Coordinates of C-alpha atoms and ligand atoms in Angstrom, one line a residue:
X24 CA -34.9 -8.8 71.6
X25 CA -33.9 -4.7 71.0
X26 CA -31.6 -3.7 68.4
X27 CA -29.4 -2.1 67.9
X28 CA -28.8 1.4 66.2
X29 CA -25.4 3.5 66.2
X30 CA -23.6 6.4 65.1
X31 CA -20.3 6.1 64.9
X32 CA -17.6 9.0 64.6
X33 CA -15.0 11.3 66.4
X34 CA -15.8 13.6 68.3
X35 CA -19.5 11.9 68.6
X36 CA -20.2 13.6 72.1
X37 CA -21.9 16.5 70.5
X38 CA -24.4 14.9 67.9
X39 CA -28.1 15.1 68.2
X40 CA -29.2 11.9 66.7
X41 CA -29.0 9.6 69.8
X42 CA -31.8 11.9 71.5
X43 CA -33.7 12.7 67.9
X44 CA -33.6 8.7 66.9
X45 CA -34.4 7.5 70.2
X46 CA -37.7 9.8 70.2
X47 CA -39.3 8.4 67.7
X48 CA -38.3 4.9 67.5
X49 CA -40.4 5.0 70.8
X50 CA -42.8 7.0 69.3
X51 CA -43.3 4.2 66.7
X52 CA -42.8 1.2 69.7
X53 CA -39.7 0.0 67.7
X54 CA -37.8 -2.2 70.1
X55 CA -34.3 -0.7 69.4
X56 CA -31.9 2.0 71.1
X57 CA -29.9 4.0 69.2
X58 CA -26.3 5.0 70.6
X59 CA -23.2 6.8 69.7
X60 CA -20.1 5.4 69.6
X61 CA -16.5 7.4 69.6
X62 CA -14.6 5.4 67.3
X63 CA -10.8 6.5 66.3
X64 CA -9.8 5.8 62.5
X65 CA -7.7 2.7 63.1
X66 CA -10.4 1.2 64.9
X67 CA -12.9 1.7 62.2
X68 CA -12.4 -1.7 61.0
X69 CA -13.1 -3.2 64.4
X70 CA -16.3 -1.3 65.1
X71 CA -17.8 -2.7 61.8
X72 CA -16.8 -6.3 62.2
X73 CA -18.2 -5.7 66.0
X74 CA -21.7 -4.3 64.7
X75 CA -22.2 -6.8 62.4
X76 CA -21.2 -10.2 64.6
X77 CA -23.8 -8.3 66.9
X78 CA -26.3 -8.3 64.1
X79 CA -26.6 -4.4 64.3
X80 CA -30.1 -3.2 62.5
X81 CA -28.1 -0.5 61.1
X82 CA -26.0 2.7 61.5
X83 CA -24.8 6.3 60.5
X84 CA -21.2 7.4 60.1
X85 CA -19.9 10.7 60.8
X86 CA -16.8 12.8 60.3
X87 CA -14.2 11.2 60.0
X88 CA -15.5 7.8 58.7
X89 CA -17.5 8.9 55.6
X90 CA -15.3 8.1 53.2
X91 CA -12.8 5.8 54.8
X92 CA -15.9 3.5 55.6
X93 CA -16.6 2.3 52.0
X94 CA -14.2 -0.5 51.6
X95 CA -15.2 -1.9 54.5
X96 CA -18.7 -2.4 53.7
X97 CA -20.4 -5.4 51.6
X98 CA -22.3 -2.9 48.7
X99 CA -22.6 0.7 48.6
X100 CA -25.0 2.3 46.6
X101 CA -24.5 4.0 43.3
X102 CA -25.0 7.7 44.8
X103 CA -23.2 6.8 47.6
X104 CA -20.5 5.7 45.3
X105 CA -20.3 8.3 43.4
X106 CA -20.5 10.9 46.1
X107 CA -17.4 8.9 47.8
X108 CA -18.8 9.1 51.4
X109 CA -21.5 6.9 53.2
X110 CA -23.5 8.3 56.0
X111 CA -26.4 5.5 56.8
X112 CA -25.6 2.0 56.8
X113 CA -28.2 -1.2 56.7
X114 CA -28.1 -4.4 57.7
X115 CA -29.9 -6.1 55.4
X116 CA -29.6 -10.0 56.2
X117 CA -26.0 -10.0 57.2
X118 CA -24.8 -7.7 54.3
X119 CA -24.1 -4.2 55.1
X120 CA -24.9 -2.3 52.6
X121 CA -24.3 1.5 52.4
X122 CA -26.0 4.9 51.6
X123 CA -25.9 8.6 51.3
X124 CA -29.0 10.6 52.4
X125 CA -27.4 13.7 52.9
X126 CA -27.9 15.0 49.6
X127 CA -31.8 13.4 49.8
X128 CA -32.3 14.6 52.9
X129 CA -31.5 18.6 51.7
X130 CA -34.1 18.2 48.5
X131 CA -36.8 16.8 51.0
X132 CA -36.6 19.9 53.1
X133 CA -36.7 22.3 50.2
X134 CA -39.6 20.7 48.7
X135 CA -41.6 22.6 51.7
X136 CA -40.3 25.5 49.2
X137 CA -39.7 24.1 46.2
X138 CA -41.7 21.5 43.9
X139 CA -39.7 21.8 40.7
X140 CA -36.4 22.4 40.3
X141 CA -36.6 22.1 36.6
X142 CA -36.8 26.2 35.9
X143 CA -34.5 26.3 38.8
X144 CA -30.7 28.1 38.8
X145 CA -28.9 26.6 41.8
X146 CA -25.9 28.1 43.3
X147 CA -24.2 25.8 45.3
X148 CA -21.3 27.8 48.0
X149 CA -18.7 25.6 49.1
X150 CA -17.3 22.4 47.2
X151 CA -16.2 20.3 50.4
X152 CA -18.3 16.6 51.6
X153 CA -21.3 18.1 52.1
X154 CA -21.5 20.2 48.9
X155 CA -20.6 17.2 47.0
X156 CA -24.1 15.2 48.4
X157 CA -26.3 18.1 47.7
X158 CA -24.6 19.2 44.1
X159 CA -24.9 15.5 42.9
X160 CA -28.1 15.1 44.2
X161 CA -29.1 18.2 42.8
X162 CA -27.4 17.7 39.4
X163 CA -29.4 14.6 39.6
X164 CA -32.9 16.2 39.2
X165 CA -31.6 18.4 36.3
X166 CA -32.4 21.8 37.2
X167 CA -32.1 24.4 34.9
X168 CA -28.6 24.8 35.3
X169 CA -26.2 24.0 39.0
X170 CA -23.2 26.1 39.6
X171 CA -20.5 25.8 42.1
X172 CA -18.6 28.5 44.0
X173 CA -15.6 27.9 46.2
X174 CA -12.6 29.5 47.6
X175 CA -10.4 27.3 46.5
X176 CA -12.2 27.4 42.4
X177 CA -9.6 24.5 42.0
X178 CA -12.1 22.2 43.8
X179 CA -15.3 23.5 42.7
X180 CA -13.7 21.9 38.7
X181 CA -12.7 18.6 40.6
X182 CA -16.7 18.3 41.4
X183 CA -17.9 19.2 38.0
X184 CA -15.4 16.7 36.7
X185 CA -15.9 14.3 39.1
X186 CA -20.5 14.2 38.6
X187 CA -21.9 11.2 37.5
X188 CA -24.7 13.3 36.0
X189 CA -24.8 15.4 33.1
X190 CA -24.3 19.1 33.6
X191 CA -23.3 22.5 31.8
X192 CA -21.7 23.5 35.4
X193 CA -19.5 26.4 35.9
X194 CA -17.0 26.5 38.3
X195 CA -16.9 30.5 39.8
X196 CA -14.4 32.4 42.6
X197 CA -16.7 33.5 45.7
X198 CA -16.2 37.2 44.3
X199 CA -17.4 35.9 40.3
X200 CA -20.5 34.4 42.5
X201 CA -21.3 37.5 44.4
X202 CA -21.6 39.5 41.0
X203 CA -23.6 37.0 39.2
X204 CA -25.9 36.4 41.9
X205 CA -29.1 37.8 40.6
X206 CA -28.9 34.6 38.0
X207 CA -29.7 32.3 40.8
X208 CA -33.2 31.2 42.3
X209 CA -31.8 28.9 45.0
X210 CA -28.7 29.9 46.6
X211 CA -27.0 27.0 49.0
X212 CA -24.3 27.8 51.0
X213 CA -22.2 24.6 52.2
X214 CA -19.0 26.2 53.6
X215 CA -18.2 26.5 57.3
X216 CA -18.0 30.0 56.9
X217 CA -20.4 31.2 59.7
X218 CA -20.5 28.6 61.6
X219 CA -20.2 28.5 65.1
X220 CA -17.7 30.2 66.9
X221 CA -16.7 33.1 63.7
X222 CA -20.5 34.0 63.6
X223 CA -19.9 37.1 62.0
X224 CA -18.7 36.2 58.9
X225 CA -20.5 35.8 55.6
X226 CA -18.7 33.5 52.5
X227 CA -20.1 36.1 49.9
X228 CA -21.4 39.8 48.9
X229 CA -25.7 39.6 48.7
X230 CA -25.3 42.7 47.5
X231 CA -27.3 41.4 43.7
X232 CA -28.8 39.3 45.9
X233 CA -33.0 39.2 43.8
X234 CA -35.4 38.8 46.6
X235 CA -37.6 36.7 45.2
X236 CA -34.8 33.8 45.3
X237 CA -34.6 31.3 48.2
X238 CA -31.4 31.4 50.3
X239 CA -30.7 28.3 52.1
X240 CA -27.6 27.9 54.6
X241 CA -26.9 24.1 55.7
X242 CA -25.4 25.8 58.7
X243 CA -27.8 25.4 61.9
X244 CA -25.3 26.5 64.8
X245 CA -26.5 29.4 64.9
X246 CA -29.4 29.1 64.0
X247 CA -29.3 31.9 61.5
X248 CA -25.8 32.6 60.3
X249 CA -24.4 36.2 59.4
X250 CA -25.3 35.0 55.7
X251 CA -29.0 34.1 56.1
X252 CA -29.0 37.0 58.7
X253 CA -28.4 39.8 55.4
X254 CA -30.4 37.5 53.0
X255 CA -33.8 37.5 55.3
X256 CA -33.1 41.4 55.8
X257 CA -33.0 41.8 51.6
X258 CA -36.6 40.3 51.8
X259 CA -35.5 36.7 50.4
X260 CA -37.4 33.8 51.7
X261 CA -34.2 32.0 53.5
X262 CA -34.0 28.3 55.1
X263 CA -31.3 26.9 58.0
X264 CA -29.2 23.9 58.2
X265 CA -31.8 22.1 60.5
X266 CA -34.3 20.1 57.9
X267 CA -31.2 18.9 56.0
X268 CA -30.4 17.4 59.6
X269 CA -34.0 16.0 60.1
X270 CA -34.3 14.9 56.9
X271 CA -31.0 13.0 56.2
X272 CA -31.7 11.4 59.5
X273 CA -35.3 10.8 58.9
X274 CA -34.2 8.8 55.6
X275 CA -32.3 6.5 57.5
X276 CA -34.8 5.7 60.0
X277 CA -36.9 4.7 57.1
X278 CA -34.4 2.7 55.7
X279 CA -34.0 0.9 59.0
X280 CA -37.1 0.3 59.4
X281 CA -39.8 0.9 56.7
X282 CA -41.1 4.0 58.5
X283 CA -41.5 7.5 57.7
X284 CA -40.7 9.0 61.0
X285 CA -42.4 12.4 62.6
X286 CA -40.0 15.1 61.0
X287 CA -41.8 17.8 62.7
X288 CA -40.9 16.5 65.9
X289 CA -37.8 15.9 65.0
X290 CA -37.0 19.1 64.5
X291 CA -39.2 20.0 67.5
X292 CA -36.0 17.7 69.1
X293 CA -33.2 19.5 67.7
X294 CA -34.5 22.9 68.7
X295 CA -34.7 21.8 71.8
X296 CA -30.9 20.5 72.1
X297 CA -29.8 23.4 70.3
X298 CA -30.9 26.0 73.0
X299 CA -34.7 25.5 74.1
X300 CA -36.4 26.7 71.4
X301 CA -40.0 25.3 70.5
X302 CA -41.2 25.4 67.3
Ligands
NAP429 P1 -15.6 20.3 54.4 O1 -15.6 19.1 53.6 O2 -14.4 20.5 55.3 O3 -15.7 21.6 53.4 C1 -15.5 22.9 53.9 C2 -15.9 23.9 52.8 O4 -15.8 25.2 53.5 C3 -14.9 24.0 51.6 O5 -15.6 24.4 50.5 C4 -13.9 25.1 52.0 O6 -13.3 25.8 51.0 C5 -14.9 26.1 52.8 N1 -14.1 26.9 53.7 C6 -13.6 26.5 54.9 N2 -13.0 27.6 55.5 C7 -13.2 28.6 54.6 C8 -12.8 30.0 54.6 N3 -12.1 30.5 55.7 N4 -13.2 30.8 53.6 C9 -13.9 30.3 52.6 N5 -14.3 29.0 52.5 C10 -13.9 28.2 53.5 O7 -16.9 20.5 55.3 P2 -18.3 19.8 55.1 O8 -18.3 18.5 55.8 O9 -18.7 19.9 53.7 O10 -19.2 20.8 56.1 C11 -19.4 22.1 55.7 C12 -20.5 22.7 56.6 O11 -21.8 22.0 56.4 C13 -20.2 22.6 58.1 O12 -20.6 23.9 58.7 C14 -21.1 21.5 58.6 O13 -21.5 21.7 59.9 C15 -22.3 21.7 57.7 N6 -23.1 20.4 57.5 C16 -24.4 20.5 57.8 C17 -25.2 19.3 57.6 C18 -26.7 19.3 57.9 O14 -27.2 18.2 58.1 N7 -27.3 20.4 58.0 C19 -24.6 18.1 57.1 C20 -23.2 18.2 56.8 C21 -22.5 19.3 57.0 P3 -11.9 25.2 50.4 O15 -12.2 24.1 49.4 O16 -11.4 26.4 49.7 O17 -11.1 24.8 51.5

């Protein structure tokens, strides 16, 4: 019989995982569809009891439900727990037990750049859910050293405070971060600032900006923001927002069902959805 595979969230009209999941659990003749679900916060409940009496083979959570999800699951793991948000769910005989690739999902794509992070010093822009996956993850694999800049710097301590890992992290204003930013070898910019419609605006000065460092922007509507825009034109190698996306969904596919999936076409997928552009 097909399973079943969700996303759940609000608004859920827009996401690309339906048409990227779908693709290759076809690819890899998986009987199960994959479907979105609009689901509104006091529902949330509901929609879990629901997908499990229906013996879902697992699911990811969006905005809003990250966080608000975890009680309502039967085990999360420890990342997950740490982080405070759960993106992939698995039904794993009747328990559902929850997980966070987001942060796994952005180290797999820069590993196409990246093989040690070791000698590495990370800047991480933006101290908001999806900086809190990537810094923990990050903090995790014990680069050289991780720092966080934010506009509100208030927030950027709360993370430090909050890692389960051990870390000599400081906590810098977005102007601080634009002075010292010759330190860092892998810049990650997390904020929404350039996202989709305010294209034109950039979180921080590149003007120390070293070219030999790697500037990555988890933003991938547009495809290049303002930011990556002035970092590719100061001759740094840069990455977009899109293999953090294949990646993190990719990691739950193989969770779900014990198989790597394509990434490249994947991404191939989301190019496509995103305005018709082919690899
Ligand atoms: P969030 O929790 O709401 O955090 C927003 C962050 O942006 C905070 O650090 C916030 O700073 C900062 N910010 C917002 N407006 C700002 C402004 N006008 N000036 C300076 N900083 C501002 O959001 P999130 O869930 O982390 O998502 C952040 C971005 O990541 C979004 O663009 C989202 O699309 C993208 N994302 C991509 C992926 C992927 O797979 N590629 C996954 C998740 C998220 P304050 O703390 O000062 O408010």
């Amino acid at each position: 019989m097909e399973k079943l595979l969700a996303v759940l969230g609000n608004p859920i009209g827009h996401s690309m995982s339906p048409i990227m999941l779908n693709d290759v659990l076809e690819m890899h003749n998986i009987d199960a569809h994959y479907l979105p679900f609009h689901v509104e916060n006091q529902d949330l409940p509901a929609a879990i009891h629901g997908l499990k009496a229906l013996g879902v083979l697992g699911f990811n959570v969006t905005i809003p439900h990250k966080t608000a999800i975890i009680p309502l699951l039967d085990e999360v793991d420890e990342l997950a727990l740490s982080i405070g948000a759960v993106n992939t769910v698995v039904n794993e005989n009747g328990k559902l037990i929850g997980y966070n690739t987001d942060g796994y999902g952005f180290l797999k794509g820069l590993n196409a750049y990246i093989t040690t992070l070791s000698d590495k010093k990370v800047l991480v822009i933006g101290a908001g859910g999806a900086a809190r996956a990537i810094y923990f993850t990050m903090a995790k694999m014990k680069p050289q050293a991780v720092d966080i800049a934010n506009r509100t710097i208030a927030k950027a301590v709360e993370l430090i405070e909050a890692c389960p890992f051990d870390t000599s992290s400081k906590a810098l204003s977005l102007v601080e971060a634009g002075e010292q930013l010759a330190e860092y070898d892998v810049i990650i910019q997390t904020s929404m600032i350039g996202m989709h419609p305010k294209i034109a605006e950039s979180p921080i000065s590149l003007k120390n900006l070293n070219n030999q460092s790697l500037v990555c922007d988890i933003i991938y509507n547009p495809l290049e923001t303002q930011f990556l825009k002035e970092a590719r034109q100061q001759g740094a190698t840069i990455q977009n927002g899109i293999d953090m996306f294949v990646y993190q969904g990719a990691l739950a596919f193989e969770k779900w069902t014990g198989i790597f999936p394509d990434v490249n076409r994947m991404r191939e997928n989301v190019l496509l959805q995103l305005g018709g552009v082919k690899c």
